[in-house]
Amino acid sequence: MSSAMQEPTFLILTALADRPLHGYGIITDVARISDGRARLRAGTLYAALDRLQSDGLVAPDHEEVVEGRLRRYYRITRDGAAALSAEVDRLRRRAEVAARRLAALRPPPANASPV
């Protein structure tokens, strides 16, 4: 059984799943997809990107200079997409169990006839 992916890793890989992004783009997208709950600081993000790159889950995509500053874009790799997909499946299974158990707690509608 594989271990759960840390939330920052999940959010970074999710941000990169549809297109390469530079650091600020990743920070902004992570905040958006987490409804503002997760806020990555630049130092935290770049340490995570270094680790994810070492693990083969992300890779540099390209660089550009904007207003005199270098922007490095990162992309998810095939291994990163596979890891993200496995985590989505793991989370989906757990959410389905929780939904079934919650449904069992709900009382029948007031107008339902007894069986």
Short mmCIF file of N, CA, C and O in Angstrom, two decimals:
data_model
loop_
_atom_site.label_atom_id
_atom_site.label_comp_id
_atom_site.label_asym_id
_atom_site.label_seq_id
_atom_site.Cartn_x
_atom_site.Cartn_y
_atom_site.Cartn_z
N MET A 1 0.84 -1.17 0.00
CA MET A 1 0.00 0.00 0.00
C MET A 1 0.89 1.25 0.00
O MET A 1 1.82 1.35 0.78
N SER A 2 0.60 2.20 -0.87
CA SER A 2 1.42 3.40 -0.92
C SER A 2 0.98 4.39 0.15
O SER A 2 -0.16 4.40 0.58
N SER A 3 1.91 5.21 0.60
CA SER A 3 1.58 6.17 1.64
C SER A 3 0.90 7.39 1.02
O SER A 3 1.01 7.65 -0.18
N ALA A 4 0.20 8.11 1.85
CA ALA A 4 -0.51 9.30 1.40
C ALA A 4 0.50 10.37 0.98
O ALA A 4 1.55 10.53 1.59
N MET A 5 0.15 11.09 -0.04
CA MET A 5 0.96 12.19 -0.53
C MET A 5 0.71 13.40 0.38
O MET A 5 -0.42 13.64 0.79
N GLN A 6 1.75 14.12 0.70
CA GLN A 6 1.60 15.34 1.50
C GLN A 6 0.78 16.36 0.71
O GLN A 6 0.90 16.45 -0.51
N GLU A 7 -0.04 17.13 1.40
CA GLU A 7 -0.93 18.08 0.72
C GLU A 7 -0.18 19.08 -0.16
O GLU A 7 -0.61 19.32 -1.30
N PRO A 8 0.94 19.68 0.29
CA PRO A 8 1.64 20.61 -0.62
C PRO A 8 2.08 19.93 -1.92
O PRO A 8 1.97 20.52 -3.00
N THR A 9 2.55 18.70 -1.83
CA THR A 9 2.95 17.96 -3.04
C THR A 9 1.75 17.75 -3.93
O THR A 9 1.81 17.99 -5.15
N PHE A 10 0.63 17.32 -3.36
CA PHE A 10 -0.60 17.11 -4.12
C PHE A 10 -1.01 18.40 -4.83
O PHE A 10 -1.35 18.39 -6.02
N LEU A 11 -0.98 19.51 -4.11
CA LEU A 11 -1.42 20.78 -4.69
C LEU A 11 -0.46 21.27 -5.77
O LEU A 11 -0.89 21.79 -6.80
N ILE A 12 0.84 21.12 -5.56
CA ILE A 12 1.81 21.55 -6.58
C ILE A 12 1.65 20.70 -7.84
O ILE A 12 1.61 21.24 -8.96
N LEU A 13 1.55 19.39 -7.69
CA LEU A 13 1.38 18.54 -8.87
C LEU A 13 0.05 18.83 -9.57
O LEU A 13 -0.01 18.83 -10.80
N THR A 14 -1.00 19.12 -8.80
CA THR A 14 -2.28 19.47 -9.39
C THR A 14 -2.17 20.76 -10.19
O THR A 14 -2.69 20.87 -11.30
N ALA A 15 -1.46 21.74 -9.63
CA ALA A 15 -1.27 23.02 -10.33
C ALA A 15 -0.54 22.82 -11.65
O ALA A 15 -0.83 23.48 -12.65
N LEU A 16 0.40 21.86 -11.69
CA LEU A 16 1.19 21.63 -12.90
C LEU A 16 0.55 20.63 -13.85
O LEU A 16 1.08 20.40 -14.94
N ALA A 17 -0.57 20.04 -13.46
CA ALA A 17 -1.15 18.96 -14.25
C ALA A 17 -1.64 19.39 -15.62
O ALA A 17 -1.66 18.58 -16.55
N ASP A 18 -2.03 20.65 -15.79
CA ASP A 18 -2.55 21.04 -17.11
C ASP A 18 -1.64 21.95 -17.91
O ASP A 18 -1.88 22.16 -19.10
N ARG A 19 -0.58 22.46 -17.27
CA ARG A 19 0.34 23.34 -18.02
C ARG A 19 1.57 23.64 -17.17
O ARG A 19 1.48 23.63 -15.94
N PRO A 20 2.69 23.95 -17.80
CA PRO A 20 3.86 24.39 -17.04
C PRO A 20 3.58 25.76 -16.41
O PRO A 20 2.87 26.58 -16.98
N LEU A 21 4.14 25.97 -15.23
CA LEU A 21 3.97 27.23 -14.52
C LEU A 21 5.30 27.65 -13.90
O LEU A 21 6.13 26.81 -13.57
N HIS A 22 5.47 28.95 -13.70
CA HIS A 22 6.61 29.46 -12.94
C HIS A 22 6.21 29.53 -11.48
O HIS A 22 5.04 29.30 -11.12
N GLY A 23 7.16 29.82 -10.61
CA GLY A 23 6.93 29.78 -9.17
C GLY A 23 5.72 30.56 -8.70
O GLY A 23 4.87 30.04 -7.97
N TYR A 24 5.62 31.84 -9.11
CA TYR A 24 4.49 32.65 -8.66
C TYR A 24 3.18 32.08 -9.20
O TYR A 24 2.17 32.08 -8.50
N GLY A 25 3.20 31.55 -10.41
CA GLY A 25 2.01 30.93 -10.98
C GLY A 25 1.58 29.71 -10.17
O GLY A 25 0.38 29.49 -9.96
N ILE A 26 2.55 28.93 -9.70
CA ILE A 26 2.23 27.77 -8.86
C ILE A 26 1.63 28.23 -7.54
O ILE A 26 0.60 27.72 -7.10
N ILE A 27 2.25 29.23 -6.90
CA ILE A 27 1.75 29.76 -5.63
C ILE A 27 0.31 30.25 -5.79
O ILE A 27 -0.56 29.94 -4.96
N THR A 28 0.04 30.99 -6.85
CA THR A 28 -1.29 31.52 -7.10
C THR A 28 -2.30 30.42 -7.37
O THR A 28 -3.41 30.43 -6.83
N ASP A 29 -1.92 29.42 -8.17
CA ASP A 29 -2.85 28.34 -8.50
C ASP A 29 -3.12 27.45 -7.29
O ASP A 29 -4.25 27.01 -7.08
N VAL A 30 -2.11 27.19 -6.48
CA VAL A 30 -2.30 26.40 -5.26
C VAL A 30 -3.31 27.10 -4.34
O VAL A 30 -4.22 26.46 -3.80
N ALA A 31 -3.19 28.40 -4.19
CA ALA A 31 -4.15 29.15 -3.36
C ALA A 31 -5.55 29.05 -3.96
O ALA A 31 -6.52 28.84 -3.23
N ARG A 32 -5.66 29.14 -5.27
CA ARG A 32 -6.96 29.07 -5.93
C ARG A 32 -7.59 27.70 -5.77
O ARG A 32 -8.74 27.59 -5.38
N ILE A 33 -6.84 26.64 -6.07
CA ILE A 33 -7.44 25.30 -6.03
C ILE A 33 -7.71 24.81 -4.61
O ILE A 33 -8.51 23.90 -4.42
N SER A 34 -7.08 25.45 -3.63
CA SER A 34 -7.34 25.08 -2.23
C SER A 34 -8.32 26.05 -1.58
O SER A 34 -8.47 26.04 -0.36
N ASP A 35 -8.96 26.88 -2.39
CA ASP A 35 -9.88 27.91 -1.87
C ASP A 35 -9.21 28.78 -0.81
O ASP A 35 -9.83 29.14 0.19
N GLY A 36 -7.94 29.09 -1.03
CA GLY A 36 -7.20 29.97 -0.13
C GLY A 36 -6.71 29.32 1.15
O GLY A 36 -6.05 29.97 1.96
N ARG A 37 -7.00 28.05 1.34
CA ARG A 37 -6.59 27.35 2.56
C ARG A 37 -5.09 27.11 2.60
O ARG A 37 -4.48 27.15 3.66
N ALA A 38 -4.50 26.82 1.46
CA ALA A 38 -3.05 26.57 1.39
C ALA A 38 -2.36 27.77 0.77
O ALA A 38 -2.71 28.20 -0.32
N ARG A 39 -1.40 28.29 1.49
CA ARG A 39 -0.62 29.42 0.99
C ARG A 39 0.86 29.04 1.08
O ARG A 39 1.40 28.94 2.17
N LEU A 40 1.46 28.83 -0.07
CA LEU A 40 2.87 28.46 -0.12
C LEU A 40 3.73 29.71 -0.13
O LEU A 40 3.46 30.65 -0.86
N ARG A 41 4.77 29.70 0.67
CA ARG A 41 5.77 30.77 0.62
C ARG A 41 6.81 30.36 -0.42
O ARG A 41 7.01 29.17 -0.68
N ALA A 42 7.49 31.35 -0.98
CA ALA A 42 8.46 31.08 -2.04
C ALA A 42 9.52 30.07 -1.58
O ALA A 42 9.84 29.13 -2.31
N GLY A 43 10.08 30.25 -0.39
CA GLY A 43 11.11 29.34 0.10
C GLY A 43 10.61 27.91 0.22
O GLY A 43 11.30 26.95 -0.16
N THR A 44 9.39 27.76 0.72
CA THR A 44 8.77 26.44 0.85
C THR A 44 8.54 25.83 -0.52
O THR A 44 8.82 24.65 -0.74
N LEU A 45 8.04 26.64 -1.45
CA LEU A 45 7.76 26.14 -2.80
C LEU A 45 9.04 25.65 -3.47
O LEU A 45 9.08 24.54 -4.00
N TYR A 46 10.10 26.45 -3.44
CA TYR A 46 11.31 26.06 -4.15
C TYR A 46 12.00 24.87 -3.50
O TYR A 46 12.59 24.03 -4.21
N ALA A 47 11.91 24.74 -2.19
CA ALA A 47 12.43 23.54 -1.54
C ALA A 47 11.62 22.32 -1.99
O ALA A 47 12.19 21.26 -2.28
N ALA A 48 10.29 22.47 -2.07
CA ALA A 48 9.44 21.37 -2.53
C ALA A 48 9.73 21.04 -4.00
O ALA A 48 9.82 19.86 -4.36
N LEU A 49 9.91 22.05 -4.83
CA LEU A 49 10.21 21.80 -6.25
C LEU A 49 11.55 21.07 -6.40
O LEU A 49 11.67 20.17 -7.24
N ASP A 50 12.55 21.44 -5.60
CA ASP A 50 13.84 20.74 -5.63
C ASP A 50 13.65 19.26 -5.28
O ASP A 50 14.19 18.38 -5.94
N ARG A 51 12.85 19.00 -4.22
CA ARG A 51 12.60 17.61 -3.80
C ARG A 51 11.82 16.86 -4.88
O ARG A 51 12.16 15.73 -5.23
N LEU A 52 10.79 17.50 -5.43
CA LEU A 52 9.98 16.84 -6.47
C LEU A 52 10.81 16.59 -7.72
O LEU A 52 10.62 15.58 -8.40
N GLN A 53 11.72 17.50 -8.02
CA GLN A 53 12.61 17.30 -9.16
C GLN A 53 13.56 16.13 -8.89
O GLN A 53 13.75 15.28 -9.77
N SER A 54 14.11 16.05 -7.69
CA SER A 54 14.98 14.93 -7.33
C SER A 54 14.24 13.60 -7.40
O SER A 54 14.82 12.57 -7.75
N ASP A 55 12.94 13.63 -7.04
CA ASP A 55 12.11 12.42 -7.08
C ASP A 55 11.60 12.10 -8.49
O ASP A 55 10.93 11.09 -8.68
N GLY A 56 11.89 12.97 -9.45
CA GLY A 56 11.47 12.73 -10.83
C GLY A 56 10.00 13.04 -11.09
O GLY A 56 9.44 12.61 -12.11
N LEU A 57 9.38 13.81 -10.21
CA LEU A 57 7.95 14.11 -10.37
C LEU A 57 7.69 15.41 -11.12
O LEU A 57 6.62 15.59 -11.72
N VAL A 58 8.64 16.33 -11.09
CA VAL A 58 8.57 17.56 -11.89
C VAL A 58 9.92 17.77 -12.56
O VAL A 58 10.93 17.20 -12.15
N ALA A 59 9.89 18.60 -13.60
CA ALA A 59 11.12 18.91 -14.33
C ALA A 59 11.04 20.36 -14.81
O ALA A 59 9.95 20.87 -15.06
N PRO A 60 12.20 21.01 -14.95
CA PRO A 60 12.18 22.34 -15.56
C PRO A 60 11.63 22.23 -16.98
O PRO A 60 11.90 21.25 -17.68
N ASP A 61 10.86 23.20 -17.39
CA ASP A 61 10.28 23.19 -18.73
C ASP A 61 10.98 24.20 -19.63
O ASP A 61 11.51 23.85 -20.66
N HIS A 62 10.96 25.45 -19.23
CA HIS A 62 11.66 26.50 -19.99
C HIS A 62 11.86 27.71 -19.08
O HIS A 62 11.34 27.74 -17.97
N GLU A 63 12.62 28.67 -19.57
CA GLU A 63 12.87 29.89 -18.83
C GLU A 63 12.59 31.07 -19.73
O GLU A 63 12.70 30.96 -20.96
N GLU A 64 12.21 32.19 -19.13
CA GLU A 64 12.04 33.43 -19.87
C GLU A 64 12.40 34.59 -18.95
O GLU A 64 12.34 34.45 -17.73
N VAL A 65 12.78 35.69 -19.55
CA VAL A 65 13.08 36.89 -18.78
C VAL A 65 11.90 37.84 -18.93
O VAL A 65 11.49 38.16 -20.05
N VAL A 66 11.34 38.25 -17.80
CA VAL A 66 10.22 39.18 -17.77
C VAL A 66 10.60 40.34 -16.87
O VAL A 66 10.91 40.13 -15.69
N GLU A 67 10.61 41.54 -17.44
CA GLU A 67 10.98 42.75 -16.69
C GLU A 67 12.32 42.57 -15.98
O GLU A 67 12.48 42.90 -14.81
N GLY A 68 13.27 41.96 -16.68
CA GLY A 68 14.62 41.79 -16.16
C GLY A 68 14.78 40.65 -15.16
O GLY A 68 15.86 40.47 -14.61
N ARG A 69 13.71 39.90 -14.92
CA ARG A 69 13.80 38.79 -13.95
C ARG A 69 13.59 37.47 -14.68
O ARG A 69 12.73 37.35 -15.56
N LEU A 70 14.38 36.50 -14.28
CA LEU A 70 14.29 35.17 -14.88
C LEU A 70 13.12 34.40 -14.28
O LEU A 70 12.99 34.33 -13.04
N ARG A 71 12.29 33.85 -15.13
CA ARG A 71 11.20 32.97 -14.68
C ARG A 71 11.50 31.57 -15.19
O ARG A 71 11.65 31.37 -16.38
N ARG A 72 11.59 30.63 -14.26
CA ARG A 72 11.77 29.23 -14.63
C ARG A 72 10.42 28.54 -14.51
O ARG A 72 9.76 28.63 -13.48
N TYR A 73 10.02 27.89 -15.58
CA TYR A 73 8.75 27.16 -15.60
C TYR A 73 9.02 25.68 -15.31
O TYR A 73 10.04 25.14 -15.75
N TYR A 74 8.11 25.08 -14.60
CA TYR A 74 8.20 23.66 -14.26
C TYR A 74 7.01 22.93 -14.87
O TYR A 74 5.94 23.51 -15.05
N ARG A 75 7.21 21.65 -15.15
CA ARG A 75 6.14 20.81 -15.68
C ARG A 75 6.11 19.51 -14.89
O ARG A 75 7.12 19.10 -14.32
N ILE A 76 4.96 18.89 -14.88
CA ILE A 76 4.82 17.58 -14.26
C ILE A 76 5.40 16.54 -15.22
O ILE A 76 5.30 16.69 -16.44
N THR A 77 6.05 15.54 -14.70
CA THR A 77 6.60 14.46 -15.54
C THR A 77 5.58 13.32 -15.61
O THR A 77 4.56 13.33 -14.91
N ARG A 78 5.89 12.31 -16.42
CA ARG A 78 5.01 11.13 -16.47
C ARG A 78 4.91 10.46 -15.11
O ARG A 78 3.84 10.06 -14.68
N ASP A 79 6.05 10.36 -14.42
CA ASP A 79 6.03 9.78 -13.07
C ASP A 79 5.22 10.64 -12.12
O ASP A 79 4.50 10.13 -11.25
N GLY A 80 5.31 11.96 -12.27
CA GLY A 80 4.52 12.86 -11.44
C GLY A 80 3.04 12.71 -11.70
O GLY A 80 2.23 12.69 -10.78
N ALA A 81 2.67 12.59 -12.99
CA ALA A 81 1.26 12.39 -13.33
C ALA A 81 0.76 11.06 -12.79
O ALA A 81 -0.37 10.96 -12.29
N ALA A 82 1.58 10.03 -12.86
CA ALA A 82 1.18 8.71 -12.33
C ALA A 82 1.00 8.78 -10.81
O ALA A 82 0.05 8.22 -10.27
N ALA A 83 1.91 9.48 -10.12
CA ALA A 83 1.80 9.62 -8.66
C ALA A 83 0.55 10.42 -8.30
O ALA A 83 -0.17 10.06 -7.36
N LEU A 84 0.28 11.48 -9.04
CA LEU A 84 -0.92 12.29 -8.78
C LEU A 84 -2.18 11.47 -9.05
O LEU A 84 -3.12 11.50 -8.26
N SER A 85 -2.18 10.72 -10.12
CA SER A 85 -3.33 9.87 -10.44
C SER A 85 -3.58 8.84 -9.34
O SER A 85 -4.73 8.61 -8.93
N ALA A 86 -2.52 8.22 -8.84
CA ALA A 86 -2.66 7.24 -7.76
C ALA A 86 -3.22 7.90 -6.51
O ALA A 86 -4.06 7.32 -5.81
N GLU A 87 -2.78 9.12 -6.22
CA GLU A 87 -3.29 9.83 -5.04
C GLU A 87 -4.76 10.21 -5.22
O GLU A 87 -5.54 10.10 -4.28
N VAL A 88 -5.13 10.62 -6.42
CA VAL A 88 -6.54 10.93 -6.69
C VAL A 88 -7.39 9.69 -6.47
O VAL A 88 -8.45 9.75 -5.84
N ASP A 89 -6.94 8.55 -6.96
CA ASP A 89 -7.68 7.29 -6.76
C ASP A 89 -7.78 6.95 -5.27
O ASP A 89 -8.84 6.54 -4.80
N ARG A 90 -6.69 7.12 -4.54
CA ARG A 90 -6.70 6.84 -3.10
C ARG A 90 -7.70 7.73 -2.38
O ARG A 90 -8.50 7.26 -1.57
N LEU A 91 -7.67 9.03 -2.69
CA LEU A 91 -8.59 9.97 -2.06
C LEU A 91 -10.04 9.68 -2.44
O LEU A 91 -10.95 9.78 -1.61
N ARG A 92 -10.26 9.33 -3.70
CA ARG A 92 -11.61 9.02 -4.17
C ARG A 92 -12.18 7.82 -3.41
O ARG A 92 -13.33 7.85 -2.98
N ARG A 93 -11.37 6.77 -3.23
CA ARG A 93 -11.84 5.59 -2.49
C ARG A 93 -12.22 5.95 -1.05
O ARG A 93 -13.25 5.51 -0.54
N ARG A 94 -11.41 6.75 -0.41
CA ARG A 94 -11.72 7.14 0.96
C ARG A 94 -12.95 8.03 1.03
O ARG A 94 -13.76 7.91 1.96
N ALA A 95 -13.11 8.93 0.08
CA ALA A 95 -14.29 9.79 0.04
C ALA A 95 -15.55 8.96 -0.20
O ALA A 95 -16.61 9.25 0.39
N GLU A 96 -15.46 7.92 -1.04
CA GLU A 96 -16.62 7.06 -1.28
C GLU A 96 -17.02 6.31 -0.01
O GLU A 96 -18.21 6.18 0.29
N VAL A 97 -16.06 5.83 0.75
CA VAL A 97 -16.36 5.15 2.02
C VAL A 97 -17.05 6.13 2.97
O VAL A 97 -18.08 5.81 3.58
N ALA A 98 -16.51 7.33 3.07
CA ALA A 98 -17.09 8.33 3.97
C ALA A 98 -18.52 8.67 3.52
O ALA A 98 -19.42 8.77 4.36
N ALA A 99 -18.74 8.84 2.22
CA ALA A 99 -20.07 9.18 1.71
C ALA A 99 -21.07 8.06 2.01
O ALA A 99 -22.21 8.34 2.43
N ARG A 100 -20.66 6.81 1.83
CA ARG A 100 -21.55 5.69 2.14
C ARG A 100 -21.91 5.66 3.62
O ARG A 100 -23.06 5.45 4.00
N ARG A 101 -20.94 5.89 4.46
CA ARG A 101 -21.20 5.87 5.90
C ARG A 101 -22.08 7.03 6.33
O ARG A 101 -22.95 6.88 7.19
N LEU A 102 -21.87 8.18 5.73
CA LEU A 102 -22.72 9.32 6.05
C LEU A 102 -24.15 9.09 5.57
O LEU A 102 -25.11 9.45 6.26
N ALA A 103 -24.29 8.49 4.40
CA ALA A 103 -25.63 8.20 3.88
C ALA A 103 -26.38 7.26 4.81
O ALA A 103 -27.60 7.37 4.97
N ALA A 104 -25.69 6.34 5.44
CA ALA A 104 -26.32 5.40 6.36
C ALA A 104 -26.81 6.11 7.62
O ALA A 104 -27.72 5.63 8.29
N LEU A 105 -26.24 7.26 7.95
CA LEU A 105 -26.65 8.02 9.13
C LEU A 105 -27.90 8.84 8.91
O LEU A 105 -28.58 9.20 9.86
N ARG A 106 -28.19 9.16 7.66
CA ARG A 106 -29.32 10.03 7.36
C ARG A 106 -30.64 9.33 7.66
O ARG A 106 -30.86 8.21 7.21
N PRO A 107 -31.52 10.00 8.37
CA PRO A 107 -32.84 9.39 8.59
C PRO A 107 -33.64 9.42 7.29
O PRO A 107 -33.38 10.25 6.42
N PRO A 108 -34.59 8.50 7.13
CA PRO A 108 -35.39 8.51 5.91
C PRO A 108 -36.23 9.78 5.86
O PRO A 108 -36.53 10.35 6.91
N PRO A 109 -36.60 10.23 4.65
CA PRO A 109 -37.45 11.43 4.54
C PRO A 109 -38.73 11.25 5.33
O PRO A 109 -39.25 10.14 5.47
N ALA A 110 -39.26 12.33 5.86
CA ALA A 110 -40.46 12.29 6.72
C ALA A 110 -41.67 11.70 6.01
O ALA A 110 -42.51 11.07 6.62
N ASN A 111 -41.76 11.89 4.70
CA ASN A 111 -42.93 11.40 3.97
C ASN A 111 -42.72 10.01 3.38
O ASN A 111 -43.56 9.52 2.63
N ALA A 112 -41.62 9.35 3.72
CA ALA A 112 -41.37 8.00 3.19
C ALA A 112 -42.22 6.99 3.94
O ALA A 112 -42.37 7.06 5.15
N SER A 113 -42.79 6.07 3.20
CA SER A 113 -43.61 5.04 3.85
C SER A 113 -42.70 3.92 4.35
O SER A 113 -41.69 3.59 3.73
N PRO A 114 -43.03 3.34 5.48
CA PRO A 114 -42.19 2.24 6.01
C PRO A 114 -42.24 1.02 5.10
O PRO A 114 -43.26 0.79 4.46
N VAL A 115 -41.17 0.31 5.07
CA VAL A 115 -41.09 -0.88 4.20
C VAL A 115 -41.58 -2.09 4.91
O VAL A 115 -41.47 -2.33 6.05
#
